[in-house]
Coordinates of C-alpha atoms in Angstrom, one line a residue:
X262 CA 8.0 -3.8 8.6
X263 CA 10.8 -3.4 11.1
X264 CA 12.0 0.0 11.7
X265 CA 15.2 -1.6 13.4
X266 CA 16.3 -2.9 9.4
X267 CA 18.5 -0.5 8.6
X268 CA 17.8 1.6 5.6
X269 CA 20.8 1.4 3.4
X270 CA 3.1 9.6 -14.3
X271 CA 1.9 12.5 -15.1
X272 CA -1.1 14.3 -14.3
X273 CA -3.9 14.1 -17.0
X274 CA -4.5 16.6 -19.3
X275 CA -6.3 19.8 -18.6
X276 CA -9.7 20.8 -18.8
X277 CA -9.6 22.8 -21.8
X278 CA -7.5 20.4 -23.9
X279 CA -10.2 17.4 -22.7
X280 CA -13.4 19.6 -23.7
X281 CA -12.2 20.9 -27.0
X282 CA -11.1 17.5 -28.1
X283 CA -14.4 16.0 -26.8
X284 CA -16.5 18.7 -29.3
X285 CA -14.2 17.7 -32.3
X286 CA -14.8 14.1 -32.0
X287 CA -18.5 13.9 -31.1
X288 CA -19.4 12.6 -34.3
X289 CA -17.4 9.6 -33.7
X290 CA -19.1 8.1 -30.2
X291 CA -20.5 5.1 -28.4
X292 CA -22.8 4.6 -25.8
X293 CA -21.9 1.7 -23.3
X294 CA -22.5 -2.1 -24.1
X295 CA -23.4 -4.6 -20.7
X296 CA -22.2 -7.7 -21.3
X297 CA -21.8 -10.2 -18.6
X298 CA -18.4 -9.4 -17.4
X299 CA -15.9 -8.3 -20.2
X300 CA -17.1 -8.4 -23.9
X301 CA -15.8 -12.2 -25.3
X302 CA -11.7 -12.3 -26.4
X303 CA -11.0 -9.0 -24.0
X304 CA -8.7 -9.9 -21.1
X305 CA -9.1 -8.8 -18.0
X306 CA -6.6 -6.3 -16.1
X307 CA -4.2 -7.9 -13.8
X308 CA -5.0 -7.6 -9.9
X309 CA -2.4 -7.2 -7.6
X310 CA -1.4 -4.7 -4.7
X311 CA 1.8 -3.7 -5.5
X312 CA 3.4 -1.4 -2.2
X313 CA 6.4 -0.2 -0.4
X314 CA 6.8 0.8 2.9
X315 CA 8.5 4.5 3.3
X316 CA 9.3 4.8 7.1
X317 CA 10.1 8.6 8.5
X318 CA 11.3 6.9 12.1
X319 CA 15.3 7.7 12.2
X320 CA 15.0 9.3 8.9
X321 CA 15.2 5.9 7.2
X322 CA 13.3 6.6 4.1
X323 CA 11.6 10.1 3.8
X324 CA 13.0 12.7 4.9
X325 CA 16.8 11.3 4.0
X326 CA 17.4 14.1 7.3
X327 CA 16.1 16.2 9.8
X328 CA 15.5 20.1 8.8
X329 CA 15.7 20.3 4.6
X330 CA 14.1 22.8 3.0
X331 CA 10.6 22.3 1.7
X332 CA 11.7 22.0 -2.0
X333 CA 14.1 19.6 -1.2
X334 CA 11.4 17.5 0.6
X335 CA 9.4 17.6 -2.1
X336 CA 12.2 16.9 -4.9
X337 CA 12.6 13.9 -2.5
X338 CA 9.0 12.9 -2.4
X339 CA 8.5 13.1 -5.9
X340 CA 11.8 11.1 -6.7
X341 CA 10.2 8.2 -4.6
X342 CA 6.8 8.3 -6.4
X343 CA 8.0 8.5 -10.0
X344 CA 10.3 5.8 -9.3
X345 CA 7.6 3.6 -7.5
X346 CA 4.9 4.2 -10.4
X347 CA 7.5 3.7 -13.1
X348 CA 8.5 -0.1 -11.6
X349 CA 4.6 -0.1 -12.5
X350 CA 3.5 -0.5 -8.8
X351 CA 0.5 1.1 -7.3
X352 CA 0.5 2.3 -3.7
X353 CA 3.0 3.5 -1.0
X354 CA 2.8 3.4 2.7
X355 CA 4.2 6.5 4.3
X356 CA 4.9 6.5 7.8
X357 CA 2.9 10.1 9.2
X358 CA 2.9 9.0 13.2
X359 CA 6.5 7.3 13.8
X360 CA 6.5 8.3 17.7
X361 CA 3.5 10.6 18.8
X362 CA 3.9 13.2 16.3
X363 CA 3.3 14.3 13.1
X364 CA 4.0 14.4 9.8
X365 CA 0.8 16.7 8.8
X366 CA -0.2 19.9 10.3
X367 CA -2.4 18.6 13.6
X368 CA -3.8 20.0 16.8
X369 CA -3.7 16.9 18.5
X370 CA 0.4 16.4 18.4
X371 CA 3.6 18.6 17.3
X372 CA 5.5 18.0 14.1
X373 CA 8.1 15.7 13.8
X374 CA 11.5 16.4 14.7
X375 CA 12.2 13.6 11.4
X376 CA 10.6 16.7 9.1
X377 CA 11.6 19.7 10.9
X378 CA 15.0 19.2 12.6
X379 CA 12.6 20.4 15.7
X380 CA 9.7 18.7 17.2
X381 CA 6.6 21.2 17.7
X382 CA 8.3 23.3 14.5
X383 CA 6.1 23.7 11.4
X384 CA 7.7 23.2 7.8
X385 CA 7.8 26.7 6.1
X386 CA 5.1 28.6 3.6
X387 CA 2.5 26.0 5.4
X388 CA 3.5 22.8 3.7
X389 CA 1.8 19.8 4.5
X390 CA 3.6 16.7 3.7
X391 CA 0.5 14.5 4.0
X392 CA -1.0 16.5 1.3
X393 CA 1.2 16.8 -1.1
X394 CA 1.8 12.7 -1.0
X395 CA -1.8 12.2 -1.3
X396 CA -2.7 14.5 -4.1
X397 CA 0.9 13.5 -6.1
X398 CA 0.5 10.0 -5.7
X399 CA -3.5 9.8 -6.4
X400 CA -1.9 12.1 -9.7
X401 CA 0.4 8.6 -10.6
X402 CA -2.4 5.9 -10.1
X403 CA -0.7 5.3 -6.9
X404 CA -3.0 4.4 -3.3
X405 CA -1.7 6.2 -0.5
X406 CA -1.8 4.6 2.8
X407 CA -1.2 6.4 6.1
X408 CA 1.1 4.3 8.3
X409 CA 0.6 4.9 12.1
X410 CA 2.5 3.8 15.2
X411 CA 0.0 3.3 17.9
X412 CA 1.9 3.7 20.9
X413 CA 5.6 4.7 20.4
X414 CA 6.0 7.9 22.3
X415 CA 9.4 8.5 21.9
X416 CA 12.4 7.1 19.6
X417 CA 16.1 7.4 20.6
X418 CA 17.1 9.3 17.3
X419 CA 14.2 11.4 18.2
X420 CA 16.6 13.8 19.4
X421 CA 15.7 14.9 23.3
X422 CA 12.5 15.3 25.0
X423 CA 11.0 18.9 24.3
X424 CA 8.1 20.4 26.0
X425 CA 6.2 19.7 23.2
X426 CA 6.3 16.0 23.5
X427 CA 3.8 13.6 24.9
X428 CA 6.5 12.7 27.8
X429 CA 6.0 16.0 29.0
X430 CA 2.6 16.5 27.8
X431 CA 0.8 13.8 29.2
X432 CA 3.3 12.4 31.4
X433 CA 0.5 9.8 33.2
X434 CA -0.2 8.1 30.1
X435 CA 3.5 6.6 28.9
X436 CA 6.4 4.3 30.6
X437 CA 10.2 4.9 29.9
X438 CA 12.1 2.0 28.8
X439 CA 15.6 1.1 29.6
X440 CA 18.2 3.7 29.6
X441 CA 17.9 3.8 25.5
X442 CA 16.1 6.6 25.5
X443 CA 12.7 5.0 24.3
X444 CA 9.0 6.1 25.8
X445 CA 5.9 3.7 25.4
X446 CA 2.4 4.7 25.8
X447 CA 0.4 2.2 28.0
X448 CA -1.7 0.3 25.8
X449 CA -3.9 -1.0 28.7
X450 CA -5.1 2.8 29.5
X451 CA -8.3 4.4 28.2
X452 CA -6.9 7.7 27.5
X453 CA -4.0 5.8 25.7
X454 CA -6.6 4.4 23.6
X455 CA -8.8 7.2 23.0
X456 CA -5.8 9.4 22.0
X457 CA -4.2 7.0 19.4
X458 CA -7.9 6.5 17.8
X459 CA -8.4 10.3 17.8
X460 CA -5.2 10.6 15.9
X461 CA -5.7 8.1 13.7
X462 CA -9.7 9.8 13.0
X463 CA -8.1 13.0 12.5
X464 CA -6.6 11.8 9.2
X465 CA -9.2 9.5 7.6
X466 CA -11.7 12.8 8.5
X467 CA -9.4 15.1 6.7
X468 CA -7.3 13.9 4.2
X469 CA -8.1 12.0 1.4
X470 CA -6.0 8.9 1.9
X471 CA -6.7 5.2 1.0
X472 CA -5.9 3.5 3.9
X473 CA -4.8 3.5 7.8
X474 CA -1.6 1.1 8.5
X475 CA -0.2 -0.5 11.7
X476 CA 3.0 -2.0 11.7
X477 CA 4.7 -5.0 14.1
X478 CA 5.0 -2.6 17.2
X479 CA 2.0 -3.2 19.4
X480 CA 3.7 -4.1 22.8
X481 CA 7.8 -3.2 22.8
X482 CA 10.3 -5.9 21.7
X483 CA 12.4 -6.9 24.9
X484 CA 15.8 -5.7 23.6
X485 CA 13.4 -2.0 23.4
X486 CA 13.0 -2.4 27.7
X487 CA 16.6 -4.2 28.1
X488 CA 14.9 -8.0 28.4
X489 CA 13.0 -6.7 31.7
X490 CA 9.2 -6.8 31.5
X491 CA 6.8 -3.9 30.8
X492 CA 6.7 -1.5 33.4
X493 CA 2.4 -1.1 33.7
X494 CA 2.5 -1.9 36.9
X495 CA 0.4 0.8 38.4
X496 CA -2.0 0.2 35.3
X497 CA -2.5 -3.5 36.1
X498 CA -2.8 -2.9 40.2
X499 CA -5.8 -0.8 39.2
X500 CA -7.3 -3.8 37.1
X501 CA -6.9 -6.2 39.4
X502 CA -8.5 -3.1 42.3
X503 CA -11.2 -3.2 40.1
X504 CA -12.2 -7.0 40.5
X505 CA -10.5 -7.8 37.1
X506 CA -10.4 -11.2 36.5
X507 CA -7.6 -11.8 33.3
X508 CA -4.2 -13.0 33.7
X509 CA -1.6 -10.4 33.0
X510 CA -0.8 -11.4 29.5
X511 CA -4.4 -12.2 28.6
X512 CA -4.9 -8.4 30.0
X513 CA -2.5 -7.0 27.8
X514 CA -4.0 -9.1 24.9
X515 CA -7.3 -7.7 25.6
X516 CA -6.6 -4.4 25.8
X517 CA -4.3 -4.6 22.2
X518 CA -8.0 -6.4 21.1
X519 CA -10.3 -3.8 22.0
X520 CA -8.4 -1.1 20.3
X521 CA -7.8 -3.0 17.1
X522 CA -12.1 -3.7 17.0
X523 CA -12.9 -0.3 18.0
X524 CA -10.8 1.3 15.5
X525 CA -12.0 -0.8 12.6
X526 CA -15.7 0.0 13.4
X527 CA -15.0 3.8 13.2
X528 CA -12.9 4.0 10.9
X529 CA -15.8 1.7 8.8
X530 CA -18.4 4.5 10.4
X531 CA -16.7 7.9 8.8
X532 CA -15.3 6.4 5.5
X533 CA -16.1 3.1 4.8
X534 CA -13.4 2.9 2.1
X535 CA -10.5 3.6 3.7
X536 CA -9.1 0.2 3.8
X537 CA -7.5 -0.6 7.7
X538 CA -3.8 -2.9 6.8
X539 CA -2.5 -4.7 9.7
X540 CA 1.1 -5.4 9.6
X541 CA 2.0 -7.9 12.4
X542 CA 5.7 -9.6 13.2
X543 CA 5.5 -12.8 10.7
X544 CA 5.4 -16.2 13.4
X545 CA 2.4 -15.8 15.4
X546 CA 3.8 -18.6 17.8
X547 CA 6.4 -21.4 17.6
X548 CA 5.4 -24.7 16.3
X549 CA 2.1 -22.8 14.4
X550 CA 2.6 -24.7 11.4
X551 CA 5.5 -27.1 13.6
X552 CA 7.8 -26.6 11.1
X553 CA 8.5 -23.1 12.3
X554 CA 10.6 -21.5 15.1
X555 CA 10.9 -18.1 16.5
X556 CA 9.8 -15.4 18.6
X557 CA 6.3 -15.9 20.2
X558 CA 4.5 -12.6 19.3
X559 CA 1.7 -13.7 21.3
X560 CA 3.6 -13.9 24.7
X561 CA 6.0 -11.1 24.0
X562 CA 4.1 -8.5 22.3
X563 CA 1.0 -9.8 23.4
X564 CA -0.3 -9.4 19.6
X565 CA -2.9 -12.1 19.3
X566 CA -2.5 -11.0 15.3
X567 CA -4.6 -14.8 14.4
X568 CA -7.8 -13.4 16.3
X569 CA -7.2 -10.1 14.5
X570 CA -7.3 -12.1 10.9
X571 CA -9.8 -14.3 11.9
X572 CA -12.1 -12.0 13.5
X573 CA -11.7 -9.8 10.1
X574 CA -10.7 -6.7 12.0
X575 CA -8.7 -5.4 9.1
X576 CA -9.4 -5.2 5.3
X577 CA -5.8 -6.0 4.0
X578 CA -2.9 -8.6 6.5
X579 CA 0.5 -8.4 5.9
X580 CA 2.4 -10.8 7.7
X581 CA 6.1 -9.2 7.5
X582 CA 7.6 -12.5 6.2
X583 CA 11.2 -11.4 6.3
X584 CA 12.4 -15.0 5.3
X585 CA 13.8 -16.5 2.4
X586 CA 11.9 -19.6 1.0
X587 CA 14.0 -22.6 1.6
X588 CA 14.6 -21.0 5.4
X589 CA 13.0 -24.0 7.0
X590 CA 12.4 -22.6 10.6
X591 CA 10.6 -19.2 9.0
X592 CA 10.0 -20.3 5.9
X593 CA 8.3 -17.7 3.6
X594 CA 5.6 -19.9 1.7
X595 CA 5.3 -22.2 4.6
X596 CA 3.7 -19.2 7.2
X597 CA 2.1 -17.8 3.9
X598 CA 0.4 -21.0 3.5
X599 CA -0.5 -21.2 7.7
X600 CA -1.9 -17.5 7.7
X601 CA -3.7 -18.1 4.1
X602 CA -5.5 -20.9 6.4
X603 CA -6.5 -18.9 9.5
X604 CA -7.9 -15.8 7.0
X605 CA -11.3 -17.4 7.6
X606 CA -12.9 -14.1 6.6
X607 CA -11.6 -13.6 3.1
X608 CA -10.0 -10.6 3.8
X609 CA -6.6 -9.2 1.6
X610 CA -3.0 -11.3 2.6
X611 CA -0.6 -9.2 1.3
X612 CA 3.0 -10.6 3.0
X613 CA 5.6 -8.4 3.4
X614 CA 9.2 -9.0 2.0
X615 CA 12.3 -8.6 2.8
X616 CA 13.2 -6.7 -0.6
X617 CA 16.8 -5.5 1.1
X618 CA 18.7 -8.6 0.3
X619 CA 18.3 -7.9 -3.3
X620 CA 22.0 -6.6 -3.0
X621 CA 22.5 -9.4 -5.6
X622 CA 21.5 -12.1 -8.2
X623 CA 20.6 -14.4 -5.5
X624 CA 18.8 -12.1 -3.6
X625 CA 16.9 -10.7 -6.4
X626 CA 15.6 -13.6 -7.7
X627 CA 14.6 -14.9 -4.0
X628 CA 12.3 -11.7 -3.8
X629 CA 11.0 -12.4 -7.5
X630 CA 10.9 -15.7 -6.4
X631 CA 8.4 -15.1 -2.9
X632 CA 5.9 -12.7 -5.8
X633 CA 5.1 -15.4 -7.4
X634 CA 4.7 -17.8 -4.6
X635 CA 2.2 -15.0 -2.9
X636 CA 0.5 -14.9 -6.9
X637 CA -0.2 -19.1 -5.9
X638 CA -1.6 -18.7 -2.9
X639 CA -3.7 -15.9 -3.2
X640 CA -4.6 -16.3 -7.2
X641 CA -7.6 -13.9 -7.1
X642 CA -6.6 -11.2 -4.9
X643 CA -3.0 -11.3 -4.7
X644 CA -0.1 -8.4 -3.5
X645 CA 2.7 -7.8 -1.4
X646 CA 4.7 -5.3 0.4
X647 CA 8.1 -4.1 -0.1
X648 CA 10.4 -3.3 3.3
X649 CA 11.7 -0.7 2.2
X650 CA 11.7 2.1 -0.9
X651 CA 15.8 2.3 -0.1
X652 CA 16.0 -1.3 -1.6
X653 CA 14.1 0.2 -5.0
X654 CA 15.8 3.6 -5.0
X655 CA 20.0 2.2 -4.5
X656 CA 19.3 -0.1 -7.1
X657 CA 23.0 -1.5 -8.3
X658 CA 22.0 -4.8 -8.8
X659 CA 19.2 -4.8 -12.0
X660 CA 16.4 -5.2 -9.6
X661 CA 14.2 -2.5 -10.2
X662 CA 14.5 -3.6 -14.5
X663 CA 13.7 -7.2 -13.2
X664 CA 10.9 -6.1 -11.5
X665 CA 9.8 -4.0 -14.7
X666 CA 10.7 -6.9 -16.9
X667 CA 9.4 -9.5 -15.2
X668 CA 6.7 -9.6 -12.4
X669 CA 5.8 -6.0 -13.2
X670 CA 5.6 -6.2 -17.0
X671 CA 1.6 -6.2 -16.7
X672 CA -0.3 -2.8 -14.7
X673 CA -2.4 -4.0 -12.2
X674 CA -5.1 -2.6 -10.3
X675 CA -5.7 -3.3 -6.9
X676 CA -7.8 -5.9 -6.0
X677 CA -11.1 -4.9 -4.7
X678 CA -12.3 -5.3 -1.2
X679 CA -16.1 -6.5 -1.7
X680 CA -17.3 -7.0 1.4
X681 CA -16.5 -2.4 2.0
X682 CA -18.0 -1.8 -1.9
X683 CA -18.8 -4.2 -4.7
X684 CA -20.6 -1.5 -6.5
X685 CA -19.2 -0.8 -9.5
X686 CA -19.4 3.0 -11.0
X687 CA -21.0 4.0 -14.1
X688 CA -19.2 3.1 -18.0
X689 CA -17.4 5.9 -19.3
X690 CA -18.3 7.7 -22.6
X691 CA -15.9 7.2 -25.5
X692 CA -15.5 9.3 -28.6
X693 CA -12.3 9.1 -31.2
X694 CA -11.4 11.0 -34.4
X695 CA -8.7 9.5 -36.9
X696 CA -6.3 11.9 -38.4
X697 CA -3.7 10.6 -40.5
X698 CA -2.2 8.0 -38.5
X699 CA -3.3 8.6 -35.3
X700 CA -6.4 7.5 -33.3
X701 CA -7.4 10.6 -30.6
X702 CA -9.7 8.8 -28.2
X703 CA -11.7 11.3 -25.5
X704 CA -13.4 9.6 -22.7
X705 CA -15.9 11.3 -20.1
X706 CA -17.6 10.4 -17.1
X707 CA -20.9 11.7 -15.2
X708 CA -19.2 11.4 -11.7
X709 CA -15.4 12.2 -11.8
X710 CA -15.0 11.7 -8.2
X711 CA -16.0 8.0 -8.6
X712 CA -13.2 7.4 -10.9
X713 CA -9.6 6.7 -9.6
X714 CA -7.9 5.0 -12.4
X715 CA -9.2 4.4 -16.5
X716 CA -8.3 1.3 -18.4
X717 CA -8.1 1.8 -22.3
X718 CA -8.4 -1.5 -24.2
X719 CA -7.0 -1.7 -28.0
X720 CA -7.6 -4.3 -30.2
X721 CA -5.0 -5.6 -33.2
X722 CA -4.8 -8.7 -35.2
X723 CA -2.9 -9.8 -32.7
X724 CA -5.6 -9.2 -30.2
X725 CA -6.1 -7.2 -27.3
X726 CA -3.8 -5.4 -24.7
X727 CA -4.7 -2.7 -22.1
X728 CA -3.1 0.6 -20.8
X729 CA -4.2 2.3 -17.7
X730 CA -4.2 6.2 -17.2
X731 CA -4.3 8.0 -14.0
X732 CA -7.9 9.8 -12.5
X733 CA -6.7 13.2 -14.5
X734 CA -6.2 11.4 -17.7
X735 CA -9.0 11.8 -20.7
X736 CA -7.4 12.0 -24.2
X737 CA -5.0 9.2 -25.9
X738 CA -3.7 9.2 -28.9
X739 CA -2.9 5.5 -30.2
X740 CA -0.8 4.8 -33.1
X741 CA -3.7 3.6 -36.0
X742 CA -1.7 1.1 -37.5
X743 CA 1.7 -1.0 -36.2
X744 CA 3.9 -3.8 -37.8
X745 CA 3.1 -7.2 -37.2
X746 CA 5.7 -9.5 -36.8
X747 CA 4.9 -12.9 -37.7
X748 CA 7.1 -16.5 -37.6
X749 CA 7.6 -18.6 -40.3
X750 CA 9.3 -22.0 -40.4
X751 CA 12.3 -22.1 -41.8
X752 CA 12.4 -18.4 -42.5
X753 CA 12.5 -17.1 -39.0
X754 CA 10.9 -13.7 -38.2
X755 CA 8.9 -11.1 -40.6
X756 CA 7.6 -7.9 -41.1
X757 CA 4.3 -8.1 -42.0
X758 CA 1.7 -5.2 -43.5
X759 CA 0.7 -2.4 -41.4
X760 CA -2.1 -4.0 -39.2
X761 CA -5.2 -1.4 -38.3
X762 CA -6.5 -0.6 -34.8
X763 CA -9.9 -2.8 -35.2
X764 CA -12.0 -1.9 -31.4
X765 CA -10.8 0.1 -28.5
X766 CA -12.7 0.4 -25.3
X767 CA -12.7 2.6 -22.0
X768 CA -14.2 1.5 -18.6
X769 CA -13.6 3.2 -15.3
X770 CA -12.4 1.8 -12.1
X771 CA -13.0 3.4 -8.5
X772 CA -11.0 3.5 -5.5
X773 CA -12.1 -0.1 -4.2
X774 CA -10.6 -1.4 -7.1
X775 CA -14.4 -2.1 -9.1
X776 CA -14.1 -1.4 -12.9
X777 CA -17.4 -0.5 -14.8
X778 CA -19.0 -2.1 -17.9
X779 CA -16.8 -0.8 -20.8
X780 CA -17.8 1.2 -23.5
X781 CA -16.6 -0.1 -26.7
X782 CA -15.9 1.4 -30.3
X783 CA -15.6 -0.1 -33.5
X784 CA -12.7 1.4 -35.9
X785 CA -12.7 -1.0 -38.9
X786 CA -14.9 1.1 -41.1
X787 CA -12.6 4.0 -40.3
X788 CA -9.2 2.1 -40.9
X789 CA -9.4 0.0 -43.9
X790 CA -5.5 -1.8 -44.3
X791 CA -2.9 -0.2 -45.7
X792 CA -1.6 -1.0 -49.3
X793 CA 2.3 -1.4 -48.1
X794 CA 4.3 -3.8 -49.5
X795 CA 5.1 -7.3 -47.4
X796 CA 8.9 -6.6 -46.5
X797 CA 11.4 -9.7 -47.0
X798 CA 11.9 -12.3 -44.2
X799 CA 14.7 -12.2 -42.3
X800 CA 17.0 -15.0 -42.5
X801 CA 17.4 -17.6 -40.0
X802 CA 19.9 -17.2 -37.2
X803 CA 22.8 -19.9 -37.9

C-alpha cells in the first residue's frame, strides 16, 4: 500500500467451564479416525488470506490522532478487529515502524510521535500496542502481521525533529530530501542495514506475531526528493574508492538485494514461521506484459521486486495492484497474470486492492469483481489485501454486507505455506452429551500451543457444513435438530420434519494453516427423528 492514499469474536471459554464439561461428557467420546485426506462427502474449509492494511504513518488508520488516551486506543483497536473478523476475514497488517520508531516498547528506537503526540514519549500504565493487537487478534482467529518501513527516517506529519530521532541520533546514516521535510536512511550503508534488520529481529524474537511486512517504499518516490536524484553521493564515492565495479543503479539494486536475502534467512533462522510479505509498487517495468504502462520501479526505486519473487525471498507477494480491471495500461488481472508467471518458486500472490473506490455500486462490485479474479488465478492458495481498514470501517455504500454476503459468506483459513511447515499437528479429542435439544460438544488437545484455529464439522440430511472457533474456544453447543426446507414442483417451498444432527467432527489447524486428521462422532443412535407433524406447503408465488 501507499501511504500517500489518503485515508478517508470472542475469546473461548474458560478453563473451568472446558474441564467440567469435558468430565460430564466423557462417556460420550471418540478417538481420531485417519483417512486419506477428509473422511468421504466432508468438504473441505475454504483457503484464502483475507487482510487489511492498518497504516499508523500520518495517523491514517490507527491511532485516528496523535496523544489519545490508552482506553481510547484500545476502544479503537478493538473496533477495527471486531469489525475485520465479523466481514469474516482473517489477518490484519498493522504498521509498528512507519519512520524509525515505534509502535511497541523498544530499546533500539523511541515511540512514535503517531501514538504518543511525542516522539521518545511512552503510552501510560506501560501499554504496549504491539501486544495487545497480537494477543486480541490471535483471540478473533485473526493473523497479525507486523508492517515495517525499512528506511523512512522521518515523515512530514511527523511533527519536528526531536533529539530522540534517528536525524539527530545517527545523523551519518540518513539523507534529507527536498524541503518537505522528509529524511531517508541510506539503503547502500552497512549500518543502515544492520539497524533496520535489528529492528525488524527485535519483534519476531519478542512478540508473538505471524508475519514481518514491507511495503512499496524501498528507494523514495521522486515527487518525496522534488524530481532530483538521491543524494548518496558520499556513499557511492566510497564504493567506487573501494574498486567497486556496479553501475549506480545496479548498486542501489544490490544493496536493496542483499538486505531483502539476508533478512529472509534470519528471520527463517529464529522463527521459521513467521511468514516474511513483500509489498512492492504493482508495474515492475513498462512494457512487462506490453500491454502495460507506468512508473519503472526498477529504475526509480531501484526495487528489482521480479528477482525478489523469483529468487523466493519472501513467503507471501503482494503486488499493490491499485487498478481497476478493464484499466488497460495497469490492468489488474493482466499484471496478476504477468507476476503469477514470474512466481517460479510457488510462493503466496496475494495482490493488493484498491478497496477505497468502493464509495459506490460500481466501485464495489469492481473490488468484488478483482476477488474473484485473484480466486482464478491462484485457485489453491488464493488471498488478497485490502488498502485500507478506512474503506471497511466508513462503510455507506453496502460494502462491508457484500463482502459478508457474497465473497465472504464461507470462513477460510489461510492457506499454508509448505515449503516453512507441512506438518500437520495432532487430531483433537471430541466428546458430546445430548440434553434435550441441544448437542454440547467438548474438544481437547495434547499441545494447545500447536493449535491456532478449530474447525467443527456438522452433518444434516442436507449434508455437511463447517464452523471455525478461535485457539481459546473448546465447548459448542449445536442445535440437535433443524427444519429442512425442501422444493416441490408445483407447490413451491416446505417445511419439512425436524431433521437430527447425524456426525460432527473436530480437527485442529496450526498457525501455517495445516489442519489435522479429524476426529469424528456418530449421533444417530443418540438422535433418533422426531415424531412432528409434516407442516403444509406453501403456496406458489403468483
Amino acid at each position: 500500500m501507499n501511504d500517500n492514499y489518503e485515508a478517508s469474536g470472542p475469546a473461548g471459554k474458560t478453563v473451568a467451564t472446558m474441564l467440567a464439561a469435558s468430565l460430564a461428557l466423557g462417556a460420550c467420546s471418540s478417538q481420531p479416525k485417519v483417512p486419506e485426506g477428509l473422511p468421504p462427502g466432508i468438504p473441505s474449509v475454504q483457503r484464502e488470506f483475507r487482510a487489511v492494511w492498518v497504516a499508523s504513518v500520518a495517523n491514517i488508520n490507527w491511532p485516528s490522532e496523535p496523544g489519545l488516551p490508552v482506553e481510547r486506543l484500545r476502544q479503537q483497536a478493538l473496533a477495527i478487529l471486531d469489525t475485520v473478523a465479523a466481514i469474516g476475514m482473517n489477518a490484519v497488517i498493522l504498521q509498528v515502524r512507519p519512520q524509525c520508531d515505534a509502535l511497541y516498547a523498544s530499546e533500539l528506537e523511541p515511540w512514535s510521535y503517531y501514538l504518543t503526540g511525542e516522539q521518545g514519549i511512552a503510552p501510560a500504565d506501560g501499554f504496549d500496542p504491539l501486544e495487545f493487537w497480537v494477543e486480541e487478534a490471535h483471540d478473533r482467529g485473526l493473523e497479525l502481521h507486523a508492517w515495517f518501513n525499512p528506511y523512512r527516517a522521518h515523515h512530514p506529519k511527523g511533527a519536528a525533529v526531536t533529539d530522540a530521532s534517528i536525524v539527530r541520533q545517527r545523523p551519518e546514516m540518513v539523507v534529507r530530501l527536498g524541503e518537505e521535510g522528509y529524511w531517508w536512511l541510506d539503503p547502500s550503508r552497512q549500518d543502515v542495514q544492520e539497524h533496520s534488520r535489528a529492528v525488524v529481529m527485535d519483534v519476531v524474537r519478542r512478540y508473538d506475531i505471524d508475519g514481518v511486512h514491507f511495503d512499496d517504499y524501498f528507494y523514495p518516490y521522486p515527487s518525496y526528493n522534488e524530481g532530483e536524484d538521491f543524494p548518496d553521493d558520499e556513499s557511492w564515492e566510497l564504493y567506487r574508492e573501494n574498486a567497486g565495479h556496479l553501475n549506480r543503479a545496479d548498486w542501489r539494486r544490490a544493496s536493496i538485494n542483499r538486505f531483502l536475502k539476508n533478512l529472509y534467512e534470519v528471520i527463517k533462522k529464529e522463527k521459521r514461521h513467521v511468514k516474511f510479505g513483500l509489498s512492492p509498487f504493482g508495474v515492475w517495468r513498462p512494457g512487462h506484459p506490453a500491454s502495460i504502462q507506468g512508473l519503472d520501479q526498477y529504475e526509480v526505486l531501484y526495487a528489482d521486486a521480479r528477482l525478489w519473487l523469483r529468487q523466493g525471498w519472501a513467503d507471501y507477494f503482494t503486488p499493490q495492484l491499485y487498478w481497476s480491471i478493464n484499466q488497460v495500461p495497469q490492468s489488474f488481472p493482466v499484471l496478476l497474470g504477468w507476476w503469477m508467471r514470474q512466481n517460479v518458486k510457488g510462493r503466496n500472490l496475494w495482490p493488493g486492492v484498491a478497496t477505497g473506490r468502493a464509495r459506490n455500486e460500481a466501485g464495489v462490485d469492481e473490488v468484488i469483481n478483482e476477488i474473484m479474479v485473484a480466486r482464478g488465478f491462484a485457485s489453491e492458495a488464493p488471498g488478497h489485501v485490502h488498502w485500507s481498514v478506512a474503506a471497511l470501517m466508513t462503510d455507506s455504500t453496502g460494502f462491508t454486507e457484500a463482502l459478508r454476503q457474497h465473497p465472504y459468506r464461507e470462513p477460510a483459513i489461510v492457506p499454508p505455506s509448505p515449503w516453512l511447515d507441512a506438518e500437520a499437528p495432532a487430531a483433537p479429542t471430541l466428546s458430546y452429551a445430548v440434553m434435550d435439544t441441544t448437542v454440547t460438544a467438548v474438544w481437547t488437545h495434547l499441545l494447545d500451543e500447536d493449535v491456532f484455529l478449530w474447525v467443527l464439522y456438522i452433518e444434516r440430511a442436507g449434508g455437511w457444513n463447517h464452523e471455525l472457533y478461535n485457539r481459546g474456544d473448546r465447548v459448542a453447543e449445536i442445535a440437535a435438530y433443524e427444519e429442512v426446507s425442501r422444493w416441490r414442483p408445483g407447490q413451491g417451498g416446505a417445511t419439512g420434519p425436524l431433521e437430527p444432527i447425524s456426525r460432527i467432527a473436530v480437527s485442529a489447524v496450526d498457525r501455517n494453516g495445516n489442519e489435522s486428521w479429524l476426529t469424528v462422532v456418530d449421533l444417530s443412535a443418540d438422535l433418533p427423528p422426531l415424531d412432528v407433524p409434516e407442516v403444509a406447503p406453501k403456496a406458489s408465488a403468483q
